CSV table of N, CA and C and ligand atoms in Angstrom, one decimal:
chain,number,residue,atom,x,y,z
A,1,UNK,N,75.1,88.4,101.8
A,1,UNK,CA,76.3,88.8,101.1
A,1,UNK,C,77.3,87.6,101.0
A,2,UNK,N,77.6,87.2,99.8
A,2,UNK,CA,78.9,86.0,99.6
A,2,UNK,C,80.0,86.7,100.2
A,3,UNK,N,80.8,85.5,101.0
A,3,UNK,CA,81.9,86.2,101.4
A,3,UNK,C,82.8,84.4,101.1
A,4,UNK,N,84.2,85.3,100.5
A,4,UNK,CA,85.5,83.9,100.3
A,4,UNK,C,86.6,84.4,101.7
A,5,UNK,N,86.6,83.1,102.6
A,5,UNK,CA,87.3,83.9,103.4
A,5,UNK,C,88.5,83.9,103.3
A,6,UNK,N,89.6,83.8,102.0
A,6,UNK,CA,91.0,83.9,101.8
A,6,UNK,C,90.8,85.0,100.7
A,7,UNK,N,89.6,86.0,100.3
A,7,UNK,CA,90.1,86.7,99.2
A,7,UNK,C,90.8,88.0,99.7
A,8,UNK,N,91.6,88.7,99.6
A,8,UNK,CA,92.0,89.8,99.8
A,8,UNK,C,90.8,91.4,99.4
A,9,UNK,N,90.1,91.3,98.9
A,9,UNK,CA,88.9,92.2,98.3
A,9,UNK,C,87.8,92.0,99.4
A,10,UNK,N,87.5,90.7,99.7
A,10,UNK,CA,86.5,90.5,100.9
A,10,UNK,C,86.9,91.2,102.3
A,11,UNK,N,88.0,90.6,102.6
A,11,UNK,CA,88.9,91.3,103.7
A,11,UNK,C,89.0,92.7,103.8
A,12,UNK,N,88.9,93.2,102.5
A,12,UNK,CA,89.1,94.7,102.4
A,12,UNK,C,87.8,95.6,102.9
A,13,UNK,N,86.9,94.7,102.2
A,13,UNK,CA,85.5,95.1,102.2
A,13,UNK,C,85.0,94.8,103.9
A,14,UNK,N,85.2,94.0,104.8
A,14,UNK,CA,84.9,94.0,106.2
A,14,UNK,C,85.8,94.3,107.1
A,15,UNK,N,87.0,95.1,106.4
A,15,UNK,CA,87.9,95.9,107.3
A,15,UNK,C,89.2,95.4,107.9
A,16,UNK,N,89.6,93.9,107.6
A,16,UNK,CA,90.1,93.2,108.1
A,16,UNK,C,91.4,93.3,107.3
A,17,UNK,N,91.4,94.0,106.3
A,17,UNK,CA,92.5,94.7,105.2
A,17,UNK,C,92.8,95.9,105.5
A,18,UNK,N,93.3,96.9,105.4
A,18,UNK,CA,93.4,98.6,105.3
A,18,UNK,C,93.1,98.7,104.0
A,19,UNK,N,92.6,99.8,104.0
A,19,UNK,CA,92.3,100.6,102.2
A,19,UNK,C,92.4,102.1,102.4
A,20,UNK,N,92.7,102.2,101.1
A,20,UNK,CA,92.1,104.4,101.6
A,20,UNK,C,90.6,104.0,100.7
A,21,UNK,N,89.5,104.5,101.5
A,21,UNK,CA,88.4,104.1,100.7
A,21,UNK,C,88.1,105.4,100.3
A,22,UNK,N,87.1,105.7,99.0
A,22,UNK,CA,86.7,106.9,98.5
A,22,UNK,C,85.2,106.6,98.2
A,23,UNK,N,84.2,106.0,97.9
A,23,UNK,CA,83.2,105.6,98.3
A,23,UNK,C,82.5,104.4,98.4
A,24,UNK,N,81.5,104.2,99.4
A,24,UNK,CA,80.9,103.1,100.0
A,24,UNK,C,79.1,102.9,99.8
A,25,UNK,N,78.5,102.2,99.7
A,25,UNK,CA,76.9,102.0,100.0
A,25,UNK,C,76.8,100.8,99.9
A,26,UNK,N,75.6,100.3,100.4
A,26,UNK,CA,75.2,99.0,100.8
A,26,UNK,C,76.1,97.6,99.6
A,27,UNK,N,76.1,98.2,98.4
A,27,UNK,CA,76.2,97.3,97.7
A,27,UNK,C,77.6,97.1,97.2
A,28,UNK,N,78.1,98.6,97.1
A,28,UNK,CA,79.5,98.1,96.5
A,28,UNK,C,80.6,99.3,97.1
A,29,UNK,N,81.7,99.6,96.9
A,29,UNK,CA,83.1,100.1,97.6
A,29,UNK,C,84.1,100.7,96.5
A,30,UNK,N,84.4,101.8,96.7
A,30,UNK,CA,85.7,101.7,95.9
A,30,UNK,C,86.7,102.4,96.5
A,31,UNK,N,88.1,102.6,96.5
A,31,UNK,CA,89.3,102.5,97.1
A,31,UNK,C,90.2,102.4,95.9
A,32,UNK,N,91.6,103.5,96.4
A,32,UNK,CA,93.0,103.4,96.0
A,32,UNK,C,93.3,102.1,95.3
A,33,UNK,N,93.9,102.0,94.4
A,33,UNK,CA,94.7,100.6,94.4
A,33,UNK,C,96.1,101.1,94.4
A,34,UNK,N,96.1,99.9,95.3
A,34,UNK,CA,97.8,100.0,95.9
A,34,UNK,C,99.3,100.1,95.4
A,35,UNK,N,99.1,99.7,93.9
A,35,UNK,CA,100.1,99.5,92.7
A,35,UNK,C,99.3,100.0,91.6
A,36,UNK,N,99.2,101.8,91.6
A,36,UNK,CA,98.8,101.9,90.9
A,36,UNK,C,99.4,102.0,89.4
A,37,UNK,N,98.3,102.1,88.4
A,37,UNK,CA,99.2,101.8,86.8
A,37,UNK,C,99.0,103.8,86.7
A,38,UNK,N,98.3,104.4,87.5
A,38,UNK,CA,98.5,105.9,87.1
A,38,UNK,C,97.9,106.3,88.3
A,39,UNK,N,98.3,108.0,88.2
A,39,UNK,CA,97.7,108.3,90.0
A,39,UNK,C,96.3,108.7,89.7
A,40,UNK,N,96.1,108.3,91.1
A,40,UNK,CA,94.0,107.9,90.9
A,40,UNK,C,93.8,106.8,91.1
A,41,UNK,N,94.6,106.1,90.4
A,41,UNK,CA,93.9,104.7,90.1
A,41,UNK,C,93.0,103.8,90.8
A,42,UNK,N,91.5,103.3,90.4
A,42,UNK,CA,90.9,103.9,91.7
A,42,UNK,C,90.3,101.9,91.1
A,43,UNK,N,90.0,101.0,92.6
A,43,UNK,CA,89.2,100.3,92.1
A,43,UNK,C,87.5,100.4,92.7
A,44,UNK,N,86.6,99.8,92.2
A,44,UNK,CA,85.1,99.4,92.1
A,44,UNK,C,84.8,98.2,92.8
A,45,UNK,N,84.2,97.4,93.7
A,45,UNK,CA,83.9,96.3,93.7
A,45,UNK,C,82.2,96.3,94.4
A,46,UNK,N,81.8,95.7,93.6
A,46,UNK,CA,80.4,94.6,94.6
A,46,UNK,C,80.7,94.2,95.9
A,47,UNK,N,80.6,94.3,97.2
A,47,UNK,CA,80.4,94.0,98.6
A,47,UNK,C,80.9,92.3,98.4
A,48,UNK,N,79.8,91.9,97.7
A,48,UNK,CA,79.9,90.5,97.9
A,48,UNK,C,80.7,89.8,96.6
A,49,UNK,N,81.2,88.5,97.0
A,49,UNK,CA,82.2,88.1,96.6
A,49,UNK,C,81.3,87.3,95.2
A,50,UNK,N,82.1,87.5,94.1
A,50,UNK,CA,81.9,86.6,92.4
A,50,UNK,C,83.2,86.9,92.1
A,51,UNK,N,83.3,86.0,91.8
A,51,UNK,CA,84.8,85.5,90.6
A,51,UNK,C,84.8,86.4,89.2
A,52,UNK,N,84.1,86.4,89.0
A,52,UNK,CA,83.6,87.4,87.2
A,52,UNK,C,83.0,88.3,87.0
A,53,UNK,N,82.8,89.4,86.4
A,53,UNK,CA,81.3,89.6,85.9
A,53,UNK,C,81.0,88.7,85.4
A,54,UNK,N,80.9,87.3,85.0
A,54,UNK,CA,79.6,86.8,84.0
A,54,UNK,C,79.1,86.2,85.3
A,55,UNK,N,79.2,85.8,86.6
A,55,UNK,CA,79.2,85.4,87.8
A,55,UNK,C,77.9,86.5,88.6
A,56,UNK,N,78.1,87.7,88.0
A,56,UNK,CA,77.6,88.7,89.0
A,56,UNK,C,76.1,88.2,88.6
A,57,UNK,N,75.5,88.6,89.9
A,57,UNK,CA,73.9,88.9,89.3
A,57,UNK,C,73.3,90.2,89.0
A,58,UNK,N,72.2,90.2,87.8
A,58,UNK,CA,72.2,91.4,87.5
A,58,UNK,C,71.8,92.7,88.2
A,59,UNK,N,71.2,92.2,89.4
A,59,UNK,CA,71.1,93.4,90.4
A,59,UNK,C,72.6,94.5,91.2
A,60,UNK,N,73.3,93.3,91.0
A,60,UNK,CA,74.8,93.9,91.6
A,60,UNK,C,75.4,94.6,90.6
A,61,UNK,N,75.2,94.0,89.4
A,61,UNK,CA,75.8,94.9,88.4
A,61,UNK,C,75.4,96.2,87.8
A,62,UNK,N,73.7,96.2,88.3
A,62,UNK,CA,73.2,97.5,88.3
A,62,UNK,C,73.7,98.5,89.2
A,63,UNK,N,73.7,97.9,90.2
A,63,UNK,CA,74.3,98.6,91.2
A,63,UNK,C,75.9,98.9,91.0
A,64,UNK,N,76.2,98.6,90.4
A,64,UNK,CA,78.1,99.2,90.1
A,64,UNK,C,77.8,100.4,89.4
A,65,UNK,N,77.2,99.6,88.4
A,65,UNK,CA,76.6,100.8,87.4
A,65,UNK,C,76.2,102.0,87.7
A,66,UNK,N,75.3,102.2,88.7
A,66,UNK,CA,75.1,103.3,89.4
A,66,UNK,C,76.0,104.5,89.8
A,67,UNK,N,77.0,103.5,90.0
A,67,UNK,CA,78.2,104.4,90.1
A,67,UNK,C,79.4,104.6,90.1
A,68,UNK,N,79.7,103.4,88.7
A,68,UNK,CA,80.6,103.8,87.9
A,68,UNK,C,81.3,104.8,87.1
A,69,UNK,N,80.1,105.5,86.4
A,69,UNK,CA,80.2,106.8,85.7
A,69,UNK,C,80.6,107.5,86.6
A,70,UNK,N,80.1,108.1,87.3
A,70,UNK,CA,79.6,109.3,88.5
A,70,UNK,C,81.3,108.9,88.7
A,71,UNK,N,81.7,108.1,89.3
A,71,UNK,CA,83.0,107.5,90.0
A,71,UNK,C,84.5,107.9,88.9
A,72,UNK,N,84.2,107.6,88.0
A,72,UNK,CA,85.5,107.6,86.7
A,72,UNK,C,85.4,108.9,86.2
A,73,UNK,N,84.0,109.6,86.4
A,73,UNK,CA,84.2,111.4,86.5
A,73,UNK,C,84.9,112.2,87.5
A,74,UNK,N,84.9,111.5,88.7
A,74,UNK,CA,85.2,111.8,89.8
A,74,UNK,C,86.6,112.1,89.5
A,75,UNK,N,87.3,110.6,90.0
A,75,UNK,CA,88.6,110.5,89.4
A,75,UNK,C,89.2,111.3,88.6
A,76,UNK,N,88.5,111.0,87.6
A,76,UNK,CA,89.6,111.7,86.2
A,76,UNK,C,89.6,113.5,86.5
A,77,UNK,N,88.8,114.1,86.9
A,77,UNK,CA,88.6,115.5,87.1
A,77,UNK,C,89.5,115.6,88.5
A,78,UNK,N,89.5,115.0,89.4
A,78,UNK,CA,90.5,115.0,90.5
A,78,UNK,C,92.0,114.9,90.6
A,79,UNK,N,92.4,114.1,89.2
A,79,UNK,CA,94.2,114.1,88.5
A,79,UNK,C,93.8,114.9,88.0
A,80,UNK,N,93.3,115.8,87.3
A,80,UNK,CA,93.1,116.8,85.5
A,80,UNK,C,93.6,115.5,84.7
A,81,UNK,N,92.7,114.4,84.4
A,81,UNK,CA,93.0,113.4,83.4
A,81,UNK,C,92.4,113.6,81.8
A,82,UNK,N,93.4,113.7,81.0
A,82,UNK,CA,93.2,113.7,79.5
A,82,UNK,C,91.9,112.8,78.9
A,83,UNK,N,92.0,111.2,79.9
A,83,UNK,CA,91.2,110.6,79.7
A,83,UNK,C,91.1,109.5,80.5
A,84,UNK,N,90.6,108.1,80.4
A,84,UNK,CA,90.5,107.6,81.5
A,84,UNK,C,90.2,106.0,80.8
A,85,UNK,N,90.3,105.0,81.3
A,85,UNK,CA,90.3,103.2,81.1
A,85,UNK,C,89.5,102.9,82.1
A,86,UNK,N,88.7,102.1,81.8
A,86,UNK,CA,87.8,101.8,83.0
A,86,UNK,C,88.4,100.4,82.8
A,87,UNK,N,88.8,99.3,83.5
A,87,UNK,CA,89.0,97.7,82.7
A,87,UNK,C,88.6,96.7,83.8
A,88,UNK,N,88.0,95.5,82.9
A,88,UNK,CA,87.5,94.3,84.2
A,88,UNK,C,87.9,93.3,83.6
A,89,UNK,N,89.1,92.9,84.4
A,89,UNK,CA,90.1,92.3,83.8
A,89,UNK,C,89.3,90.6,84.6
A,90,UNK,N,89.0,89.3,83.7
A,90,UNK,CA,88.2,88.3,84.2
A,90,UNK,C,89.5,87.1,83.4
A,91,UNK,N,89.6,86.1,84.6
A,91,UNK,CA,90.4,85.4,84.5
A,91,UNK,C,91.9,85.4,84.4
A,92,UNK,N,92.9,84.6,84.5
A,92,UNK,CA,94.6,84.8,84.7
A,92,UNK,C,94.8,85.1,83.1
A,93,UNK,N,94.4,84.8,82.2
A,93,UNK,CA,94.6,85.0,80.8
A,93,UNK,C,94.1,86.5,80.4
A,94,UNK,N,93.7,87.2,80.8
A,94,UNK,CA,92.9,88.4,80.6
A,94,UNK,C,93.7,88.9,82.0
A,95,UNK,N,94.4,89.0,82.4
A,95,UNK,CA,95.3,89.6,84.2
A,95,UNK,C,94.7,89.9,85.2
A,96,UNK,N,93.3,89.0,85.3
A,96,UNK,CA,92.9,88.9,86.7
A,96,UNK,C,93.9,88.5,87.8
A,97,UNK,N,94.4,89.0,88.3
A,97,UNK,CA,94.9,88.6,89.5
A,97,UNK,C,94.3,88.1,91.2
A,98,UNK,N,93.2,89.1,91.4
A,98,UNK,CA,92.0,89.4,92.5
A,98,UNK,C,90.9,88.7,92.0
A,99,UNK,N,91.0,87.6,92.2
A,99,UNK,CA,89.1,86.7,91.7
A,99,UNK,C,87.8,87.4,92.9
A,100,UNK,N,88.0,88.7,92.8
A,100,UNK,CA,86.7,89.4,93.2
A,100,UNK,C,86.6,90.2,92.1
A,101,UNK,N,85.3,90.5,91.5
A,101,UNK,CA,84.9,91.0,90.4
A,101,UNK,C,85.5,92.4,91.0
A,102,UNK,N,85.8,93.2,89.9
A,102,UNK,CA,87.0,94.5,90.0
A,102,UNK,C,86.8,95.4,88.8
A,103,UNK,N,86.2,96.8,89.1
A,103,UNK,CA,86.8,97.7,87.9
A,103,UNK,C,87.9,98.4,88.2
A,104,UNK,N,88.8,98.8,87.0
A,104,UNK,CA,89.8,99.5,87.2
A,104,UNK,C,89.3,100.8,87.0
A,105,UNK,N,89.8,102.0,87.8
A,105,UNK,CA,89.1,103.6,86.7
A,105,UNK,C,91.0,103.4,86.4
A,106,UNK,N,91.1,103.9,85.4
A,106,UNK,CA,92.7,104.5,85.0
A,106,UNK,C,92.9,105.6,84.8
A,107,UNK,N,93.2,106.8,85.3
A,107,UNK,CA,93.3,107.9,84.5
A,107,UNK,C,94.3,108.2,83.5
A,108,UNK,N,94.5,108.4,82.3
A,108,UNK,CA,95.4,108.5,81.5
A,108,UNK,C,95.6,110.4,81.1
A,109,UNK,N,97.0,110.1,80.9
A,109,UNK,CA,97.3,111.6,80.0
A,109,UNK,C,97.3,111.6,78.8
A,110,UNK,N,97.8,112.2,77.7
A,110,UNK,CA,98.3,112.2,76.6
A,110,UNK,C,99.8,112.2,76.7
A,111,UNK,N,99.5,110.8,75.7
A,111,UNK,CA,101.5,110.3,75.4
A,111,UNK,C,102.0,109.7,76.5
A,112,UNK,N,101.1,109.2,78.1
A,112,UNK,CA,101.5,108.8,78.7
A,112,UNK,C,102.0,107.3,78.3
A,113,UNK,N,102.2,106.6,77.2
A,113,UNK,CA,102.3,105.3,77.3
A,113,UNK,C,102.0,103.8,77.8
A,114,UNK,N,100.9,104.5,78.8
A,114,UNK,CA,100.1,103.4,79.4
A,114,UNK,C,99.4,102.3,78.4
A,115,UNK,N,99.5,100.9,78.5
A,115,UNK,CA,98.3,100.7,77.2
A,115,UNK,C,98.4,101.3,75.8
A,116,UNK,N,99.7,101.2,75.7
A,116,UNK,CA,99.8,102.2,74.2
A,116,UNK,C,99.9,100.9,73.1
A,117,UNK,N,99.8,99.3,73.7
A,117,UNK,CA,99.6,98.7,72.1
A,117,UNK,C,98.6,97.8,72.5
A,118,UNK,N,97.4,98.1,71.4
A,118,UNK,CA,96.0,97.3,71.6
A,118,UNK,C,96.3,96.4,69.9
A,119,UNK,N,96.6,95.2,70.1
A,119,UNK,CA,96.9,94.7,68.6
A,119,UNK,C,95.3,94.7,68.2
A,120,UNK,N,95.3,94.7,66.8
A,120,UNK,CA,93.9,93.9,66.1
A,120,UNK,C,94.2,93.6,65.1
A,121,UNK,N,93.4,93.2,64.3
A,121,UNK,CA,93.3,92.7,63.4
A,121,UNK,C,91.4,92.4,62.2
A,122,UNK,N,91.7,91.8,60.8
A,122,UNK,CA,90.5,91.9,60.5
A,122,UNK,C,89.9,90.6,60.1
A,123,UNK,N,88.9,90.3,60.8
A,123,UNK,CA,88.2,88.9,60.2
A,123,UNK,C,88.0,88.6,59.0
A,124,UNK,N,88.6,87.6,58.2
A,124,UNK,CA,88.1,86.9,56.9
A,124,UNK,C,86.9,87.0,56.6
A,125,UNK,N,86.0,87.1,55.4
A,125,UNK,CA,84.8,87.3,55.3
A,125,UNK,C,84.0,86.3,55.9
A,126,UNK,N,83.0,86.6,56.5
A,126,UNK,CA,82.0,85.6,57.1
A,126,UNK,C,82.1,85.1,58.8
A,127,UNK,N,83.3,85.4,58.8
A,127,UNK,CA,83.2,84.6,60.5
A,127,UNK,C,82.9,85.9,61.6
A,128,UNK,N,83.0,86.9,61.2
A,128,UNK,CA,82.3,87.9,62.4
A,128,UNK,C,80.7,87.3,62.9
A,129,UNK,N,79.9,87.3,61.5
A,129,UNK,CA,79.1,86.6,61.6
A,129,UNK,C,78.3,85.5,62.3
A,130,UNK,N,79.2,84.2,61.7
A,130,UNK,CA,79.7,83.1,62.3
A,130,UNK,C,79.5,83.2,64.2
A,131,UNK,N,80.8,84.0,64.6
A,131,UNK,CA,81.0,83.9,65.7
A,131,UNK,C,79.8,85.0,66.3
A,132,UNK,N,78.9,85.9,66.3
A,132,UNK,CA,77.9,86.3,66.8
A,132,UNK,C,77.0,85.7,66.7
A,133,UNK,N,76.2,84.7,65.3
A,133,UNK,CA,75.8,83.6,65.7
A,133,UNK,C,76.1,82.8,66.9
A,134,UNK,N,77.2,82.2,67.3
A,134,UNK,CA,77.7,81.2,68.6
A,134,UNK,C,77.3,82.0,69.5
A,135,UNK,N,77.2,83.4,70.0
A,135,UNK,CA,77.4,84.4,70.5
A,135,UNK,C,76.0,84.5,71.5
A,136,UNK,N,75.0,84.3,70.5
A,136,UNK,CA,74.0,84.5,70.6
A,136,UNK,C,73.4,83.2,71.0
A,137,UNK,N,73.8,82.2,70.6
A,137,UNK,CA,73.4,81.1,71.1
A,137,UNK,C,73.8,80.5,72.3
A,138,UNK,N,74.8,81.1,73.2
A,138,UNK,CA,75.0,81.2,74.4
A,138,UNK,C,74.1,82.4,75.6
A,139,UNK,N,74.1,83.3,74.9
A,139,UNK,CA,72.9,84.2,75.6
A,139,UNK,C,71.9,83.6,76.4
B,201,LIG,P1,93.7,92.5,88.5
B,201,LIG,O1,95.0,92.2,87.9
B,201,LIG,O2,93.1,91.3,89.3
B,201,LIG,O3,92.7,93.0,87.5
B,201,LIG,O4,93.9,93.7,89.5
B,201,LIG,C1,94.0,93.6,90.8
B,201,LIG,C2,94.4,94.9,91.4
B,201,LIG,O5,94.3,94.9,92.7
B,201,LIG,C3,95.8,95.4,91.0
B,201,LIG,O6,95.8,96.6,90.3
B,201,LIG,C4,96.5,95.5,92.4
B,201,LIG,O7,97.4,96.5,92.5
B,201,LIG,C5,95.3,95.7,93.3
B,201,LIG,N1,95.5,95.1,94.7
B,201,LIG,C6,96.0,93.9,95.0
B,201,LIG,N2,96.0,93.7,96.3
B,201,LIG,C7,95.5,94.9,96.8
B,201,LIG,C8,95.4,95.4,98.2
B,201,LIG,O8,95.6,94.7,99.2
B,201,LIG,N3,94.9,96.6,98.3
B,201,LIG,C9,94.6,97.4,97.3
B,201,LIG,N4,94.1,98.6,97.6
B,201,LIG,N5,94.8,97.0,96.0
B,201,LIG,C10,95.2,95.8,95.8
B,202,LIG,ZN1,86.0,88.5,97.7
């Protein structure tokens, strides 16, 4: 198991932190977050320490996966949530804060305001393309 000995998530995960934990198995943990953005708010982590998901290997990611869903059902049926954000926020530009790979579960209401502006916008002809080409070429 990687372990960073200044991360706050590692520490959590060998006890040397407090958490309220809600479930555990060999591979991965989830627990309260402390500042939550809604009640529930619940995080996910892999045992062992990556900076990313693009970092994880794909066996640990299987393993979140496992019980992810099962976990964000849990949650959301535990507040009576309208609906729910799962988010894995990677890098300070994206609001990583915790460089231990992290899911968020969120439970949301209706009209709660959480996350209420997702800007977008639409690509000029041809570069969706373009950029899935590049896309693919990093795969
Ligand atoms: P990020 O911004 O990195 O995606 O999210 C990190 C999350 O970890 C935040 O929601 C924050 O409230 C939570 N967090 C930070 N430190 C602690 C801690 O010591 N204990 C718990 N339970 N959550 C934490
Ligand atoms: Zn860590």
């Amino acid at each position: 198991m990687v372990v960073k000995q200044d991360c706050i998530f590692c520490k959590i995960v060998s006890g040397q932190l407090p958490s309220v934990r809600i479930y555990e198995d060999d591979n991965v943990l989830a627990f309260m977050d402390v500042n939550p953005v809604s009640f529930g708010h619940t995080l996910l982590i892999p045992k062992s320490h990556y900076d990313k998901l693009a970092d994880c290997p794909s066996d640990i990611l299987a393993a979140v996966s496992l019980v992810l869903g099962r976990l964000a059902g849990a949650v959301s049926r535990a507040v009576a949530a309208d609906g729910y954000n799962v988010l894995c926020n990677n890098g300070r530009a994206a609001g990583q804060l915790v460089d231990h790979v992290h899911f968020h579960i969120i439970p949301r209401m209706t009209g709660d305001g959480v996350f209420n502006s997702w800007p977008s916008f639409s690509y000029e002809d041809g570069i969706a393309e373009q950029l899935a080409e590049k896309i693919c070429a990093e795969l």
